[in-house]
Short mmCIF file of C-alpha atoms in Angstrom, two decimals:
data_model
loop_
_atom_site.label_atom_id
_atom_site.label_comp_id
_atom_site.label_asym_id
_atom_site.label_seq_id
_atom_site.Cartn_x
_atom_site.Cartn_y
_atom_site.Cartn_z
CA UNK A 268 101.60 -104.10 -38.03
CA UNK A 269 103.70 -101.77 -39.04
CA UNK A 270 102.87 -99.05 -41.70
CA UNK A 271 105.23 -96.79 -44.18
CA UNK A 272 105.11 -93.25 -44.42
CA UNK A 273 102.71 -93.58 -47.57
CA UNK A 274 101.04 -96.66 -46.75
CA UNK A 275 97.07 -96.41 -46.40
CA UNK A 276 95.64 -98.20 -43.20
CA UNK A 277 94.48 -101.35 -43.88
CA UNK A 278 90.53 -101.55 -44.16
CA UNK A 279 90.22 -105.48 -43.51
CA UNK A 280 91.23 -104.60 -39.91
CA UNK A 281 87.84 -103.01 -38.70
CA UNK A 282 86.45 -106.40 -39.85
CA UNK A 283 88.52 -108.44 -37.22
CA UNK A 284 86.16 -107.26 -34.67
CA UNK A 285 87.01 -109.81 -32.05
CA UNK A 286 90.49 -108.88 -31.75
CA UNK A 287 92.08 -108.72 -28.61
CA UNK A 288 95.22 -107.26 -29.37
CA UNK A 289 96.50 -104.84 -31.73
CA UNK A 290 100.58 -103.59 -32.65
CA UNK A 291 100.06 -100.48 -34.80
CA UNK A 292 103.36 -98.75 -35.55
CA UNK A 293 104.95 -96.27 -38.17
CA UNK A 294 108.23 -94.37 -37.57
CA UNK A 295 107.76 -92.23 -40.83
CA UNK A 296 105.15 -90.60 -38.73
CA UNK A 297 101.76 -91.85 -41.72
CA UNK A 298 99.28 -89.84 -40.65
CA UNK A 299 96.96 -92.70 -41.64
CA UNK A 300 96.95 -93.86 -38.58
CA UNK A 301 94.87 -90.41 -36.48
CA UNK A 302 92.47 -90.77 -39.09
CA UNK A 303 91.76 -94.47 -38.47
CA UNK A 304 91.65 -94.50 -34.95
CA UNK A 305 87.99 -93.46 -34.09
CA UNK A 306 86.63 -96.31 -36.64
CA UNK A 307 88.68 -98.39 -34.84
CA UNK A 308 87.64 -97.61 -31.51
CA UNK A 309 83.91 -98.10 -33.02
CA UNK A 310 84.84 -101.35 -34.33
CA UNK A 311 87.14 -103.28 -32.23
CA UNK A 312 85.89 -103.30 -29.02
CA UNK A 313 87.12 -106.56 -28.09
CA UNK A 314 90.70 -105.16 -27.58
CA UNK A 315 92.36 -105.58 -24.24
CA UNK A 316 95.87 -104.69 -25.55
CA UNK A 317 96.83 -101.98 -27.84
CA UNK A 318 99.83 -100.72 -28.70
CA UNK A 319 100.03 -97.09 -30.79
CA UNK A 320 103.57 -96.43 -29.79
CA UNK A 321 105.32 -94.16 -32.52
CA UNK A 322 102.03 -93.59 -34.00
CA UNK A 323 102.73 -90.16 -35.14
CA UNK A 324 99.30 -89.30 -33.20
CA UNK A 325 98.67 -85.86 -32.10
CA UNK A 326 95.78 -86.41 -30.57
CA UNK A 327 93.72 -89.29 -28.64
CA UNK A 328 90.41 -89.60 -29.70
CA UNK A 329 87.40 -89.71 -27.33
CA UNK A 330 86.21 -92.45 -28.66
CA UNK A 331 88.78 -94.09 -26.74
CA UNK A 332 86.16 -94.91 -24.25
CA UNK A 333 84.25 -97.72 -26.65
CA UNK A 334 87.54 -99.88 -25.26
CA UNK A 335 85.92 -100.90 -22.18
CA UNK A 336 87.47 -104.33 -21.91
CA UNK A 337 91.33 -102.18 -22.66
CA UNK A 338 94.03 -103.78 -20.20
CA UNK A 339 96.90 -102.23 -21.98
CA UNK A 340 97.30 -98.82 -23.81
CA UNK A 341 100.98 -98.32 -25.53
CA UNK A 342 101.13 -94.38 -26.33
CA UNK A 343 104.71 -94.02 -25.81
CA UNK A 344 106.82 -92.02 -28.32
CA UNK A 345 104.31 -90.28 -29.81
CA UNK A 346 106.58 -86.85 -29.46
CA UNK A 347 103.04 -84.39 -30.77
CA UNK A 348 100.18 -85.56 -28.55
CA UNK A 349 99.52 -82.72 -26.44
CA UNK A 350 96.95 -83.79 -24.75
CA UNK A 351 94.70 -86.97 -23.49
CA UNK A 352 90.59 -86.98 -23.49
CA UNK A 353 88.60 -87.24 -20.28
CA UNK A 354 87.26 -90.04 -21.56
CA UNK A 355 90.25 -92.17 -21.04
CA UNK A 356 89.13 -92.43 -17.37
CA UNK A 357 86.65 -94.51 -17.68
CA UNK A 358 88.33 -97.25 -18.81
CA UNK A 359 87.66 -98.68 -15.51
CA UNK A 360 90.13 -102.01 -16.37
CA UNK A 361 93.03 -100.38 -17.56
CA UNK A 362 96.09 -101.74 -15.56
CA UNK A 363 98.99 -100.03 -17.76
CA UNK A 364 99.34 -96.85 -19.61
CA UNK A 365 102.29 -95.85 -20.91
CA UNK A 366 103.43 -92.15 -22.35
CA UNK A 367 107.01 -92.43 -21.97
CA UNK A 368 108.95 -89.84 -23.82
CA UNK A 369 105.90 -88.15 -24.69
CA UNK A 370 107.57 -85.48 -25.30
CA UNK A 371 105.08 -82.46 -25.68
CA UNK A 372 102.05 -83.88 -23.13
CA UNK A 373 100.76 -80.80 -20.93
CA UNK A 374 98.63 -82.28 -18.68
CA UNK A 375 96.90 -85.77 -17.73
CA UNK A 376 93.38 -85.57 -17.40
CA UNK A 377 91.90 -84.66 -14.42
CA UNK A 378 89.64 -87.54 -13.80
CA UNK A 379 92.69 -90.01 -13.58
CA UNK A 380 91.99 -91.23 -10.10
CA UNK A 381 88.84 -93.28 -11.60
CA UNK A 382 91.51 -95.46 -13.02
CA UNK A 383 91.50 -97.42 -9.73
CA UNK A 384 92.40 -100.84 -11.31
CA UNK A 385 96.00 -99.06 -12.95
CA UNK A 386 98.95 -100.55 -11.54
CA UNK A 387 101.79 -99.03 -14.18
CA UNK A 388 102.02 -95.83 -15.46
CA UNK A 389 105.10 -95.12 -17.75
CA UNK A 390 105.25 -91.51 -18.07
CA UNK A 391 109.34 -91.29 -18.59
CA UNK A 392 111.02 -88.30 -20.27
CA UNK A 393 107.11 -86.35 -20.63
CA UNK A 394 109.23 -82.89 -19.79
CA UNK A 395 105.90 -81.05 -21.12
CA UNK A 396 103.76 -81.89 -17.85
CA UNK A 397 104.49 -79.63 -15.24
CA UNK A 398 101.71 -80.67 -12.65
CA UNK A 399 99.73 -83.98 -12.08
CA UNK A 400 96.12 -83.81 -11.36
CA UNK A 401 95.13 -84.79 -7.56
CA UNK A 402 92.98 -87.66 -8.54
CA UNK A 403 96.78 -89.23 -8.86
CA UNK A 404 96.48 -89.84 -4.64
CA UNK A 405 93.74 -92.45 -5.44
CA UNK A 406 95.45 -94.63 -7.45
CA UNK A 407 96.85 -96.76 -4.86
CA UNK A 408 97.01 -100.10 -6.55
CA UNK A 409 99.98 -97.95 -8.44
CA UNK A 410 102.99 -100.57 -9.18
CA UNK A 411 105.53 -98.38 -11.08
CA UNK A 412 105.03 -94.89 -11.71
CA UNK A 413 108.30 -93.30 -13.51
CA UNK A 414 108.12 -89.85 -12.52
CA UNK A 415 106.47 -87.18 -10.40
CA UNK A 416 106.07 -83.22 -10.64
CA UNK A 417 105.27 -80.82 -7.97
CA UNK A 418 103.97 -78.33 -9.43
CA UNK A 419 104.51 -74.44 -8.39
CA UNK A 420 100.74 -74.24 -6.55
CA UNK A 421 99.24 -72.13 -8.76
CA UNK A 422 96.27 -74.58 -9.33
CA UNK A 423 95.55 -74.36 -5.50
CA UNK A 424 94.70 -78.02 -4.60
CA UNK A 425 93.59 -79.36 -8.05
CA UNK A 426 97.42 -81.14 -8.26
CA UNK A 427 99.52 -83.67 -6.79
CA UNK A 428 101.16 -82.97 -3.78
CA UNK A 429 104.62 -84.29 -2.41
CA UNK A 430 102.67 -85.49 0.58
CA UNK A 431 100.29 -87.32 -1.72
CA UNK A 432 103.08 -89.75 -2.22
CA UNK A 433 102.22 -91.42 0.93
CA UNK A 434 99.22 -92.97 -0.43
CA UNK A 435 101.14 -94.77 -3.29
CA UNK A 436 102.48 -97.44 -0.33
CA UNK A 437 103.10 -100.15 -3.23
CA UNK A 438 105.45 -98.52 -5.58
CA UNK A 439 108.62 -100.40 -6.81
CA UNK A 440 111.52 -99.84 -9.40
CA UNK A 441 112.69 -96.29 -10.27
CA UNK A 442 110.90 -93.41 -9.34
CA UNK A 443 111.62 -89.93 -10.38
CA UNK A 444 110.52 -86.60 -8.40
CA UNK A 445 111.17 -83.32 -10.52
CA UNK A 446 110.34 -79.45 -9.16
CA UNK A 447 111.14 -80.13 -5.96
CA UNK A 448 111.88 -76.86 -5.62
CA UNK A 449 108.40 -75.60 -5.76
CA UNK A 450 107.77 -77.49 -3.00
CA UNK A 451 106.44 -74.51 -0.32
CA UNK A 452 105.77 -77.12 3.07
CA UNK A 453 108.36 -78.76 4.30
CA UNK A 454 105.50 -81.03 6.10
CA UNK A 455 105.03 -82.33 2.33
CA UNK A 456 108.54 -83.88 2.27
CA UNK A 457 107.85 -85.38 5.50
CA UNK A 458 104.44 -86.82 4.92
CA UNK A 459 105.50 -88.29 1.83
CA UNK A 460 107.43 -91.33 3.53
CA UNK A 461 110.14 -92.25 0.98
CA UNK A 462 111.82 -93.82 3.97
CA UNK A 463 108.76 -96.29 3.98
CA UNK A 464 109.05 -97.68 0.57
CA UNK A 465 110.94 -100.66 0.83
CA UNK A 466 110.47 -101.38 -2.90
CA UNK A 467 111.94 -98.70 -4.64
CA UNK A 468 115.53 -99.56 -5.86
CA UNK A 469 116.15 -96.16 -7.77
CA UNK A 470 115.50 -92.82 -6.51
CA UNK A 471 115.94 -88.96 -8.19
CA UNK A 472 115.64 -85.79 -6.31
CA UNK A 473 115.54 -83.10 -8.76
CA UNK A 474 115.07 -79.72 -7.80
CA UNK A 475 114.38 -77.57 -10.76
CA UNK A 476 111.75 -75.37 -10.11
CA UNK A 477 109.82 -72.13 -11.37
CA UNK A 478 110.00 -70.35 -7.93
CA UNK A 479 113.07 -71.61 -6.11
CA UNK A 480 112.77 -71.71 -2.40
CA UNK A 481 116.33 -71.85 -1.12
CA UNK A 482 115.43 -71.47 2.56
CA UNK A 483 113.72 -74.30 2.42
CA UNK A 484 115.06 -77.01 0.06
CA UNK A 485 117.91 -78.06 2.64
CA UNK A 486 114.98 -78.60 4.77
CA UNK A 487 113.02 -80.51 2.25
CA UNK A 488 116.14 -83.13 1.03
CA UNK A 489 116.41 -84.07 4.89
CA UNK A 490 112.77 -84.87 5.03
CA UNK A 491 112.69 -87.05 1.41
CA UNK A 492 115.35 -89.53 3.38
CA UNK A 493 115.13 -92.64 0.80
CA UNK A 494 114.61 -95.92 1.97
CA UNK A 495 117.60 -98.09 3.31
CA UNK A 496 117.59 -100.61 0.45
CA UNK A 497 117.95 -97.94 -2.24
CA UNK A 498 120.51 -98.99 -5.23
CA UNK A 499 120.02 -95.82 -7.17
CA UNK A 500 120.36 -92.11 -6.51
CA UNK A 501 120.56 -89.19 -8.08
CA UNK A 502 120.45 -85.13 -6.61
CA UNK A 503 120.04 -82.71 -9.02
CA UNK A 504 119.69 -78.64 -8.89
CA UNK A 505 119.55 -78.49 -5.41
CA UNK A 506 120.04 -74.95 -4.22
CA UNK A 507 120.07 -74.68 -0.78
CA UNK A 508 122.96 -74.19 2.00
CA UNK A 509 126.16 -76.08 2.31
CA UNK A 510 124.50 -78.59 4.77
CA UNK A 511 124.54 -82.13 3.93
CA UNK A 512 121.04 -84.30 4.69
CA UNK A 513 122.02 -86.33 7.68
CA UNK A 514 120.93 -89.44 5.43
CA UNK A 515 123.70 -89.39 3.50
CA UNK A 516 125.99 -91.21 5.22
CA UNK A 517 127.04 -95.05 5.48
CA UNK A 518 124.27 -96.19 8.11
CA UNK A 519 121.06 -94.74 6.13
CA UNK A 520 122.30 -96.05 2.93
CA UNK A 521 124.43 -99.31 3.39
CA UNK A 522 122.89 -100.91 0.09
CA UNK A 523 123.51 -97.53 -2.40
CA UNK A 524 125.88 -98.71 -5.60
CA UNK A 525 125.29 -95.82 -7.76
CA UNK A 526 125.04 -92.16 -6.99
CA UNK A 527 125.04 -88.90 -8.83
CA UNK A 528 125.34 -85.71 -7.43
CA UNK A 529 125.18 -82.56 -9.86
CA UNK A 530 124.59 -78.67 -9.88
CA UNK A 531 124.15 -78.37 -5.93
CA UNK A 532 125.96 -74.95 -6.67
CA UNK A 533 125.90 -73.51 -2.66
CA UNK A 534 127.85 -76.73 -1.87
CA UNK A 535 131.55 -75.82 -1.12
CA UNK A 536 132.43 -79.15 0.35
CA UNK A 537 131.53 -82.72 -1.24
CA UNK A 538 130.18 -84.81 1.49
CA UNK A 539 131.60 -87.53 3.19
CA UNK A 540 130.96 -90.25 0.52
CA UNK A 541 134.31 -92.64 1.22
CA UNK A 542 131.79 -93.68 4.09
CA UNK A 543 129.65 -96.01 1.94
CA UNK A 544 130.55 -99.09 2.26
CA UNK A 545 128.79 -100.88 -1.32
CA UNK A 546 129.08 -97.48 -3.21
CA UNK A 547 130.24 -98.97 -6.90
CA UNK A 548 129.68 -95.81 -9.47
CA UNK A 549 129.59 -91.99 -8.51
CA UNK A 550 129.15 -89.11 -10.86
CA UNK A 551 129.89 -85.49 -9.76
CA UNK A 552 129.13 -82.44 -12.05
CA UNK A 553 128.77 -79.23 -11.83
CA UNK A 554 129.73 -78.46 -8.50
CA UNK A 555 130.51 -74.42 -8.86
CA UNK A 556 130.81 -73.77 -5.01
CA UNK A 557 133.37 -76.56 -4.63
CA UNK A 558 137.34 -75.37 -4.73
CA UNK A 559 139.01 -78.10 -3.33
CA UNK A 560 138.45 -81.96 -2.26
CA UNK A 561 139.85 -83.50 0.57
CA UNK A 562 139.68 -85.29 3.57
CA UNK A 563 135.94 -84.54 4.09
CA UNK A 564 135.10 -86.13 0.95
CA UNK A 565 136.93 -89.52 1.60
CA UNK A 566 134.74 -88.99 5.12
CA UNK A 567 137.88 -88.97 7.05
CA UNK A 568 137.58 -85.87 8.87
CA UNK A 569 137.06 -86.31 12.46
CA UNK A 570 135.46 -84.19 15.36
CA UNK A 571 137.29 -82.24 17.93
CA UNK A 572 138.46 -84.80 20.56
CA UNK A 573 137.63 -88.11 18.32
CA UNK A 574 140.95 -90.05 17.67
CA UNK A 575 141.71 -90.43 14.00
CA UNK A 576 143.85 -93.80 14.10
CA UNK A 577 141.93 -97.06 13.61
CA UNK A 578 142.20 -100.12 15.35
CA UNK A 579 144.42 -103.10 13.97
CA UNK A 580 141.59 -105.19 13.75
CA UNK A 581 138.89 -103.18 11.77
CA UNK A 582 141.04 -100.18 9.66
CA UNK A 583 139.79 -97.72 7.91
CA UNK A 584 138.98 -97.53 3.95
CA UNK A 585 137.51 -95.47 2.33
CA UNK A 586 135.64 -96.03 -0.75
CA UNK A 587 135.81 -99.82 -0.41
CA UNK A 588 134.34 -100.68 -3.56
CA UNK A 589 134.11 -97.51 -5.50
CA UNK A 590 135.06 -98.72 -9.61
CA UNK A 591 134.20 -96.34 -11.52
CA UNK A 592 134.29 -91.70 -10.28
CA UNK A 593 133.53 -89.15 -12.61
CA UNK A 594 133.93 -85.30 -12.15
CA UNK A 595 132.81 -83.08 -14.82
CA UNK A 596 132.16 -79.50 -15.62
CA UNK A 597 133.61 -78.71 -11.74
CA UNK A 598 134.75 -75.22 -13.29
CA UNK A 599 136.47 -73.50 -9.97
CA UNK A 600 138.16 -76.85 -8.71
CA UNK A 601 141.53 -76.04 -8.28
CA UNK A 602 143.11 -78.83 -5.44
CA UNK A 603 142.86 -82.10 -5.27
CA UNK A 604 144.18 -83.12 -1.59
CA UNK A 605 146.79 -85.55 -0.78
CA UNK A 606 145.13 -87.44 2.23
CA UNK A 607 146.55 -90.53 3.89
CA UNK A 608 145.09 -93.18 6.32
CA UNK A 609 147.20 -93.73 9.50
CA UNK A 610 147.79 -97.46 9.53
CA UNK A 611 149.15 -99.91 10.46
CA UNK A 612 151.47 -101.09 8.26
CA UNK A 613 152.48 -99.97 4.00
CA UNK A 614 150.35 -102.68 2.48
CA UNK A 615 146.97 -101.49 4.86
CA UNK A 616 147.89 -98.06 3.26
CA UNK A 617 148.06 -98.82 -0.39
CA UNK A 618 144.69 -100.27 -0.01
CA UNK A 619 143.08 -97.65 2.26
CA UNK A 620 141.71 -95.53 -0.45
CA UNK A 621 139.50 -96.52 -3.02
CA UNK A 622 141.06 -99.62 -3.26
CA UNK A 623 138.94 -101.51 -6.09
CA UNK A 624 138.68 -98.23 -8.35
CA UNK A 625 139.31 -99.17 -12.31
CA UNK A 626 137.91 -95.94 -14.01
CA UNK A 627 138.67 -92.03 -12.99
CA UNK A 628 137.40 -89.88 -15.60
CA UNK A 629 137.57 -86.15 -15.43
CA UNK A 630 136.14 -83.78 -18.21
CA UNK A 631 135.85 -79.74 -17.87
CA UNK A 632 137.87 -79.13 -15.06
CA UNK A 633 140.01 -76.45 -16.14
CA UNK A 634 141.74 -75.47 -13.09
CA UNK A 635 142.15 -78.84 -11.39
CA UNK A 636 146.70 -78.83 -11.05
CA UNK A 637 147.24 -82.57 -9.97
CA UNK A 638 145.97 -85.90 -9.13
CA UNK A 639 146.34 -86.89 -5.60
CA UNK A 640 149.19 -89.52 -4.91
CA UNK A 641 146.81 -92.12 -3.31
CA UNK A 642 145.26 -92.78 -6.45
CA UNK A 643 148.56 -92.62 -8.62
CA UNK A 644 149.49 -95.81 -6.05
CA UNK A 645 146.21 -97.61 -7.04
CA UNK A 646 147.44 -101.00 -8.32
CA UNK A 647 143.46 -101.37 -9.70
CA UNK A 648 142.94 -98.71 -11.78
CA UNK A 649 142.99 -99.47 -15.11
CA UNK A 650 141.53 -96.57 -17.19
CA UNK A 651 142.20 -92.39 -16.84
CA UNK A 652 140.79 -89.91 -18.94
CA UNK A 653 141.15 -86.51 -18.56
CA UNK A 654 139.05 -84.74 -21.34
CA UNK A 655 139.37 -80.27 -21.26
CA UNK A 656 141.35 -79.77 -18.66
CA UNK A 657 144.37 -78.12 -19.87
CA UNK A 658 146.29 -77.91 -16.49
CA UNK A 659 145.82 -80.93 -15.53
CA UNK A 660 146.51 -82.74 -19.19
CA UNK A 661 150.02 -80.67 -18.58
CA UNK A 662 150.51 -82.10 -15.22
CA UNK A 663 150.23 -85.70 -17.10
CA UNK A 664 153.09 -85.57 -19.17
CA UNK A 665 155.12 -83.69 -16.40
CA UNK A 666 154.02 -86.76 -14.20
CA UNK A 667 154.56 -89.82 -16.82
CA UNK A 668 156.63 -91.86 -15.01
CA UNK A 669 154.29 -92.11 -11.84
CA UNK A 670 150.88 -92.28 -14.37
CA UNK A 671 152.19 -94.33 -16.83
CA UNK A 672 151.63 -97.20 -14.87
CA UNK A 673 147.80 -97.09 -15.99
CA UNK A 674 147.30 -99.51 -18.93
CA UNK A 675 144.59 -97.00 -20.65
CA UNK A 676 145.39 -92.98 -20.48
CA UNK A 677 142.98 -90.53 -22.79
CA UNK A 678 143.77 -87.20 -23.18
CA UNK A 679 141.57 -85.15 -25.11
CA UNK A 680 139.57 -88.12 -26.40
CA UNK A 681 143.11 -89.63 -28.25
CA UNK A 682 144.67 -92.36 -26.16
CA UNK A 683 147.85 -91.61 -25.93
CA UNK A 684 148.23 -95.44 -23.73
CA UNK A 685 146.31 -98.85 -24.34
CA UNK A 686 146.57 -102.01 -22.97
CA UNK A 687 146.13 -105.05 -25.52
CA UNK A 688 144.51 -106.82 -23.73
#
């Protein structure tokens, strides 16, 4: 059912009182619909599915708890609801609730954790909430749950804890872990056991915070190691030293496609990414620390006493099936390192570098000079833009002859090259 901005609600449906499911939905935010809702929690209490979504509904009444038999509740993109009433918890059968992008929600109730029977909660893009109650650690028939905040600890042990994590064994999808940095234990990271949950496929470590803790965030990311099946990652605001987490390397995370990396300002290096072998998409932004990429990033660079040269039958590439790299807003980048691969031979060489790339895109890097010559070789890539960064859109044209080559060039959002086909 879904109502216009003027349109009353519709009477006949308190009548239907052995509904069992119920699509309410205005986007011209009718007002109508708050005003019906505790009749119809009187009335229809039958329902085992109801969706409110885009309700315009600023708050939830308590009568809410009339739904016994409710299975499903649909709140999501209600951007005004501040709030949820205690009452909600004892919906004892409730299996999914879902608030995504509300918008403006401060807090989930505290009684939460009698909501043993909930398997989904959907609480994706709710930037208002900025703790979880503790009652979340007893909701361990919890499939999906979109995102968690550590809070800064100034509720003392009312709220969610990184450790708490552990007890959510059967979580699956994406999960999302914000204010990391107000994490004050490193034991948390530890006890949370990311490592140990095999079903998670997409993974984001942000580290905005209220009271950063620099000493201790490098500390922190080494404990949150994700498991070894991970597709997905993402590391965000992390503030502390120039030390990688051991994890990040080809061993710990042979299945990782797609990665983002951006504002890890202390970093002055990138790590050694080339070293993934199934690594498809990576994003890089807003690096500040980082001057120059090189060897180290390809993962090339070699300990004292190690031999560089590969053997004939197993050679070395890096980036095997990297398609798509992004750099943006990388403000002090200045050099872009020639490296090469010592092989065996010119074709081994050609193909020894992100060998299966198709799309470089760099925006806001405005003191990058040049493009390195391995990737000016690349037979693969098919698309370059370059997007604010003045020096380097000046080394393009100097450099036509050798970029050229590229079916589809953008500079400055115009395509100044593109391929028909």
């Amino acid at each position: 059912m879904v109502l216009e901005k003027e349109s009353p609600f519709p009477s006949y449906i308190y009548n239907v009182e052995k509904l069992r499911s119920l699509l309410i939905k205005s986007y011209n935010k009718n007002s109508s619909i708050s005003r019906a809702l505790p009749k119809l929690f009187d009335q229809l209490k039958c329902l085992r599915s109801l969706d409110l979504s885009w309700g315009s509904i600023k708050e939830l009444p308590k009568e809410i708890v009339k739904l016994i038999n409710l299975r499903y509740l649909n709140l999501s993109n209600n951007h005004d609801l501040l709030e949820l009433p205690e009452t909600l918890c004892d919906l004892y059968n409730l299996q999914t609730l879902d608030l995504t992008r509300c918008g403006r929600l401060q807090k989930l109730p505290s009684g939460i954790g009698k909501l043993l029977n909930l398997r989904h909660l959907d609480n994706w893009e709710t930037f208002g909430l900025r703790s979880m109650p503790k009652g979340m650690r007893r909701l361990t028939c919890l499939r999906s749950l979109k995102e968690v905040v550590v809070s800064d600890g100034c509720n003392g042990n009312k709220t969610f804890t990184l450790g708490d994590l552990a007890n959510l064994s059967y979580l699956r999808g994406y999960l999302k872990i914000r204010g990391l940095g107000n994490a004050g234990d490193v034991t948390e990271g530890r006890k949370a056991k990311l490592h140990n949950k095999k079903d998670l496929f997409g993974l984001t470590l942000n580290f905005d915070s209220s009271t950063a803790r620099m000493c201790l965030e490098d500390m922190i990311l080494e404990a949150l190691q994700p498991p070894g099946n991970v597709e997905r990652l993402e590391i965000r605001c992390f503030n502390g030293p120039i030390l990688f987490p051991s994890w990040l390397n080809s061993s710990a995370l042979a299945q990782l496609r797609h990665l983002t990396l951006g504002n890890c300002r202390n970093w002055t290096l990138l790590p050694p990414l080339g070293e993934l072998p199934s690594l498809e998409s990576l994003q890089i932004s807003n690096m500040n620390g980082v001057k120059k990429v090189g060897e180290e990033f390809l993962g090339l660079r070699k300990e004292e006493g190690q031999t560089s040269t590969p053997s004939s039958s197993s050679p070395m590439i890096a980036f095997p099936n990297l398609k798509s790299l992004r750099f943006s807003n990388m403000v002090k980048w200045k050099h872009w390192i020639n490296c090469e691969i010592p092989s065996t031979g010119v074709a081994e060489m050609d193909n020894a570098i992100m060998p299966q790339l198709q799309s470089l895109d760099l925006q806001s890097c405005g003191k990058l000079k040049a493009l390195p010559h391995y990737l000016l070789r690349l037979t693969s890539l098919k698309e370059l833009s370059v997007d604010w960064c003045p020096v380097l859109a000046e080394y393009c044209q100097k450099e036509w002859p050798n970029i050229s080559r590229i079916p589809n060039i953008r500079l400055d959002g115009v395509y100044v090259q593109r391929s028909s086909h």
